[in-house]
Amino acid sequence: MSATFWALVARADRDPINHYGERMTGDDIRADPSLFFDPHAASVVIKGIKASADKAPQPPGGTDPGVSGKDADRKWPGMPSPLGGVRGAGPGVDAGGTSEGTDATPANNATAVYWAVVCGDTDSWPRDPEQYARDAARDKVKHPLYGDFASNIKPCAFWQRPLEPATPMKTRAGVLTVQNEWDPMTPLSSGQGLHQALRGSRMVLALGGQGHGVYLSHPTACANTPVNAYLSTGRLPAKDVTCHNPPPTPDPEGAGAR
């Protein structure tokens, strides 16, 4: 699949691919990080784009008939977003611009909260737009899959510095932290760092877990049991818990597309 992916990126850069009525460049293909955290999902997405490039019929099971545009083959029934709804705007916002869980909440609420946290956590964001341009050019070569997108300019470059310094953790914190192994928003190293900073905490690590949501993200998520025990009793586990999420089950309707 890797060879097919990079061949499609190069092909789309030379001649954009008409995919569900929209012209996709190589950057458009690379721009969706949801491709990189679920091999079952990625295989169907890439196969669908390749079918469009070859002007061939779309593979069965790879699309949701109710979705159109560039996200058409990324939202078939049963496919969770590995980013928990994060696309271009911010967490909790789907591709249509509405917040998850309610139709009444404006999508920009989630976006505003996201950037308030990201920009307010540190005052180390560069202020020079040219630095972002240099970093993006460098990281596209160093990390060709997504490096330039991650290094591109953020609203933080133009916002005021955080109003308050970081709060030092000097006391014990009897809290339970939960972490997926493959969390695209909070890398495992960051989750482990938080656990270490919160002295007295315990951590539930879901090996094989994908996405930003951990608890109740799926009926079979291995973190459900230890978190339920903590919430129902208020008692932390005696030691950190490492469990194994069951492997994702491919959509039977899309099996022919893989």
Short mmCIF file of C-alpha atoms in Angstrom, two decimals:
data_model
loop_
_atom_site.label_atom_id
_atom_site.label_comp_id
_atom_site.label_asym_id
_atom_site.label_seq_id
_atom_site.Cartn_x
_atom_site.Cartn_y
_atom_site.Cartn_z
CA MET A 1 0.00 0.00 0.00
CA SER A 2 2.89 2.37 0.72
CA ALA A 3 4.15 2.20 -2.86
CA THR A 4 0.62 2.81 -4.18
CA PHE A 5 0.19 5.79 -1.83
CA TRP A 6 3.39 7.55 -2.87
CA ALA A 7 2.75 6.82 -6.53
CA LEU A 8 -0.67 8.47 -6.17
CA VAL A 9 0.86 11.50 -4.42
CA ALA A 10 3.40 11.96 -7.22
CA ARG A 11 0.75 11.38 -9.88
CA ALA A 12 -1.64 13.90 -8.31
CA ASP A 13 1.13 16.49 -8.03
CA ARG A 14 1.76 16.14 -11.78
CA ASP A 15 -1.92 15.98 -12.74
CA PRO A 16 -4.60 16.45 -10.04
CA ILE A 17 -6.97 13.50 -9.66
CA ASN A 18 -10.70 14.06 -10.10
CA HIS A 19 -12.12 12.38 -7.01
CA TYR A 20 -15.87 12.74 -6.40
CA GLY A 21 -15.97 15.90 -8.47
CA GLU A 22 -13.00 17.58 -6.80
CA ARG A 23 -9.43 17.86 -8.04
CA MET A 24 -6.98 16.36 -5.56
CA THR A 25 -3.29 17.23 -5.56
CA GLY A 26 -0.65 15.22 -3.78
CA ASP A 27 -0.90 17.66 -0.88
CA ASP A 28 -4.65 17.00 -0.66
CA ILE A 29 -3.98 13.27 -0.34
CA ARG A 30 -1.35 13.81 2.34
CA ALA A 31 -3.41 16.38 4.23
CA ASP A 32 -5.71 13.96 6.05
CA PRO A 33 -3.88 12.48 9.06
CA SER A 34 -6.74 10.03 9.59
CA LEU A 35 -5.08 7.98 6.85
CA PHE A 36 -2.07 7.29 8.99
CA PHE A 37 -3.58 5.72 12.11
CA ASP A 38 -5.86 2.95 10.86
CA PRO A 39 -4.49 0.53 8.26
CA HIS A 40 -7.95 -0.85 7.53
CA ALA A 41 -9.31 2.60 6.81
CA ALA A 42 -6.26 3.74 4.88
CA SER A 43 -6.34 0.76 2.54
CA VAL A 44 -9.90 1.54 1.47
CA VAL A 45 -9.25 5.26 1.11
CA ILE A 46 -6.18 4.79 -1.05
CA LYS A 47 -7.88 2.14 -3.15
CA GLY A 48 -10.76 4.54 -3.77
CA ILE A 49 -8.47 7.38 -4.82
CA LYS A 50 -6.55 5.05 -7.10
CA ALA A 51 -9.81 3.94 -8.72
CA SER A 52 -10.63 7.59 -9.40
CA ALA A 53 -7.16 8.16 -10.84
CA ASP A 54 -7.55 5.13 -13.12
CA LYS A 55 -11.15 6.10 -13.98
CA ALA A 56 -12.22 2.69 -12.70
CA PRO A 57 -15.33 1.78 -10.66
CA GLN A 58 -15.08 2.51 -6.97
CA PRO A 59 -14.42 -0.59 -4.83
CA PRO A 60 -17.46 -1.92 -2.96
CA GLY A 61 -17.90 -0.90 0.65
CA GLY A 62 -15.46 1.96 0.46
CA THR A 63 -17.89 4.87 0.43
CA ASP A 64 -20.87 6.21 2.31
CA PRO A 65 -23.55 7.12 -0.24
CA GLY A 66 -24.59 10.08 1.91
CA VAL A 67 -21.19 11.76 1.77
CA SER A 68 -19.66 13.56 -1.16
CA GLY A 69 -16.44 15.36 -1.88
CA LYS A 70 -12.94 14.58 -0.72
CA ASP A 71 -14.19 12.95 2.49
CA ALA A 72 -16.57 10.63 0.63
CA ASP A 73 -14.46 7.52 0.96
CA ARG A 74 -13.33 8.35 4.48
CA LYS A 75 -16.67 8.00 6.28
CA TRP A 76 -18.19 4.61 5.48
CA PRO A 77 -20.50 3.03 8.09
CA GLY A 78 -18.71 1.99 11.25
CA MET A 79 -15.51 3.92 10.55
CA PRO A 80 -14.54 6.11 13.52
CA SER A 81 -12.43 9.16 12.90
CA PRO A 82 -9.00 8.34 14.32
CA LEU A 83 -8.77 11.95 15.42
CA GLY A 84 -12.02 11.87 17.28
CA GLY A 85 -13.57 14.27 14.78
CA VAL A 86 -10.49 16.44 14.31
CA ARG A 87 -10.04 17.62 10.77
CA GLY A 88 -9.02 21.06 9.60
CA ALA A 89 -10.91 23.09 12.17
CA GLY A 90 -10.16 21.48 15.51
CA PRO A 91 -11.26 18.67 17.83
CA GLY A 92 -14.91 17.71 17.98
CA VAL A 93 -15.69 19.24 14.59
CA ASP A 94 -16.63 17.00 11.73
CA ALA A 95 -16.00 17.58 8.05
CA GLY A 96 -19.33 19.33 7.70
CA GLY A 97 -18.41 21.96 10.28
CA THR A 98 -20.77 20.88 13.07
CA SER A 99 -19.77 19.94 16.58
CA GLU A 100 -20.06 16.36 17.68
CA GLY A 101 -22.96 15.49 19.95
CA THR A 102 -25.29 18.39 19.16
CA ASP A 103 -26.48 20.32 16.15
CA ALA A 104 -27.01 23.46 18.25
CA THR A 105 -23.40 24.10 19.22
CA PRO A 106 -21.52 26.26 16.69
CA ALA A 107 -18.51 24.48 15.24
CA ASN A 108 -16.22 27.38 16.07
CA ASN A 109 -16.71 26.74 19.80
CA ALA A 110 -14.56 23.62 19.60
CA THR A 111 -12.08 25.37 17.34
CA ALA A 112 -11.72 28.33 19.72
CA VAL A 113 -11.24 26.09 22.76
CA TYR A 114 -8.68 23.98 20.91
CA TRP A 115 -6.49 26.92 19.89
CA ALA A 116 -6.91 28.61 23.29
CA VAL A 117 -5.39 25.52 24.89
CA VAL A 118 -2.70 24.95 22.27
CA CYS A 119 -1.59 28.56 22.13
CA GLY A 120 -1.97 29.16 25.85
CA ASP A 121 0.06 26.18 27.00
CA THR A 122 3.38 27.76 26.09
CA ASP A 123 4.87 31.11 25.07
CA SER A 124 7.45 29.48 22.82
CA TRP A 125 5.50 29.76 19.56
CA PRO A 126 7.65 31.61 16.98
CA ARG A 127 6.36 35.01 15.86
CA ASP A 128 8.13 35.22 12.49
CA PRO A 129 6.04 33.80 9.60
CA GLU A 130 9.23 33.23 7.63
CA GLN A 131 10.43 30.78 10.26
CA TYR A 132 7.32 28.65 9.73
CA ALA A 133 7.94 28.72 5.98
CA ARG A 134 11.51 27.55 6.48
CA ASP A 135 10.46 24.88 8.97
CA ALA A 136 7.73 23.58 6.66
CA ALA A 137 10.12 23.34 3.70
CA ARG A 138 12.69 21.54 5.84
CA ASP A 139 10.21 19.13 7.40
CA LYS A 140 8.60 18.22 4.09
CA VAL A 141 11.97 16.80 3.09
CA LYS A 142 12.73 15.29 6.48
CA HIS A 143 9.22 13.95 7.15
CA PRO A 144 7.54 13.77 3.73
CA LEU A 145 4.30 12.24 4.91
CA TYR A 146 3.02 15.10 7.08
CA GLY A 147 5.98 17.13 8.33
CA ASP A 148 5.27 20.34 6.43
CA PHE A 149 1.63 20.42 7.55
CA ALA A 150 2.61 20.01 11.20
CA SER A 151 5.26 22.74 10.92
CA ASN A 152 3.07 25.24 9.09
CA ILE A 153 1.97 28.49 10.69
CA LYS A 154 -0.62 28.46 13.48
CA PRO A 155 -2.87 31.17 14.98
CA CYS A 156 -0.53 31.13 17.97
CA ALA A 157 2.01 33.11 15.93
CA PHE A 158 -0.28 36.14 16.11
CA TRP A 159 -1.99 35.76 19.47
CA GLN A 160 -0.86 37.42 22.67
CA ARG A 161 1.43 35.55 25.01
CA PRO A 162 -0.23 33.38 27.67
CA LEU A 163 -1.50 35.47 30.56
CA GLU A 164 -0.46 33.01 33.26
CA PRO A 165 2.68 30.94 33.77
CA ALA A 166 2.48 27.18 33.82
CA THR A 167 1.25 25.80 37.15
CA PRO A 168 3.94 23.69 38.84
CA MET A 169 2.73 20.38 40.27
CA LYS A 170 4.12 20.31 43.80
CA THR A 171 1.55 18.12 45.52
CA ARG A 172 0.41 14.57 44.98
CA ALA A 173 -2.45 14.12 42.53
CA GLY A 174 -4.59 11.05 43.06
CA VAL A 175 -5.97 10.95 39.53
CA LEU A 176 -6.29 8.32 36.84
CA THR A 177 -4.91 9.17 33.41
CA VAL A 178 -5.82 7.18 30.30
CA GLN A 179 -3.85 6.97 27.07
CA ASN A 180 -4.08 5.22 23.72
CA GLU A 181 -0.86 3.92 22.24
CA TRP A 182 -1.67 5.54 18.88
CA ASP A 183 -3.13 8.91 19.85
CA PRO A 184 -2.48 11.41 17.04
CA MET A 185 -3.15 14.44 19.25
CA THR A 186 -1.42 13.44 22.48
CA PRO A 187 1.54 11.23 21.60
CA LEU A 188 2.32 8.40 23.98
CA SER A 189 5.44 10.18 25.22
CA SER A 190 3.36 13.23 26.19
CA GLY A 191 0.76 11.12 28.00
CA GLN A 192 3.50 9.34 29.91
CA GLY A 193 5.11 12.69 30.73
CA LEU A 194 1.85 13.98 32.21
CA HIS A 195 1.51 10.83 34.29
CA GLN A 196 5.04 11.29 35.62
CA ALA A 197 4.39 14.96 36.41
CA LEU A 198 1.23 14.11 38.35
CA ARG A 199 2.83 12.46 41.35
CA GLY A 200 0.59 9.82 42.86
CA SER A 201 -1.39 9.28 39.68
CA ARG A 202 -2.02 5.99 37.93
CA MET A 203 -2.09 5.43 34.18
CA VAL A 204 -4.20 3.12 32.04
CA LEU A 205 -2.37 2.50 28.76
CA ALA A 206 -4.34 0.87 25.95
CA LEU A 207 -1.83 -0.84 23.69
CA GLY A 208 -3.14 -0.91 20.14
CA GLY A 209 -5.61 1.86 21.00
CA GLN A 210 -6.16 4.39 18.22
CA GLY A 211 -7.51 7.93 18.33
CA HIS A 212 -7.79 10.62 20.96
CA GLY A 213 -10.76 9.12 22.76
CA VAL A 214 -9.90 6.27 25.12
CA TYR A 215 -12.71 5.59 27.59
CA LEU A 216 -15.92 4.29 25.98
CA SER A 217 -14.43 4.92 22.55
CA HIS A 218 -15.62 1.42 21.67
CA PRO A 219 -17.64 -1.20 23.56
CA THR A 220 -14.60 -3.49 23.61
CA ALA A 221 -12.01 -0.81 24.51
CA CYS A 222 -9.80 -2.37 27.17
CA ALA A 223 -9.66 0.87 29.19
CA ASN A 224 -13.39 0.67 29.93
CA THR A 225 -13.06 -1.85 32.77
CA PRO A 226 -10.37 -0.12 34.87
CA VAL A 227 -11.93 3.31 34.34
CA ASN A 228 -15.37 2.00 35.32
CA ALA A 229 -13.86 0.56 38.48
CA TYR A 230 -12.26 3.90 39.34
CA LEU A 231 -15.41 5.92 38.67
CA SER A 232 -17.63 3.56 40.64
CA THR A 233 -15.36 3.22 43.69
CA GLY A 234 -13.14 6.29 43.65
CA ARG A 235 -10.14 4.05 44.25
CA LEU A 236 -7.07 4.12 42.05
CA PRO A 237 -5.64 0.81 40.88
CA ALA A 238 -2.73 -0.39 42.98
CA LYS A 239 -0.37 0.12 40.05
CA ASP A 240 -0.42 1.33 36.46
CA VAL A 241 -2.58 -0.73 34.12
CA THR A 242 -1.46 -1.80 30.66
CA CYS A 243 -4.11 -3.56 28.57
CA HIS A 244 -4.46 -4.60 24.96
CA ASN A 245 -7.23 -3.31 22.71
CA PRO A 246 -8.63 -5.94 20.36
CA PRO A 247 -7.57 -5.36 16.76
CA PRO A 248 -10.04 -3.36 14.66
CA THR A 249 -12.49 -5.48 12.71
CA PRO A 250 -12.72 -4.57 9.02
CA ASP A 251 -16.17 -3.66 7.75
CA PRO A 252 -17.46 -6.88 6.10
CA GLU A 253 -19.08 -4.85 3.33
CA GLY A 254 -15.72 -3.35 2.50
CA ALA A 255 -13.77 -6.58 2.64
CA GLY A 256 -13.63 -6.80 -1.13
CA ALA A 257 -11.93 -3.42 -1.28
CA ARG A 258 -8.94 -4.53 0.74
#
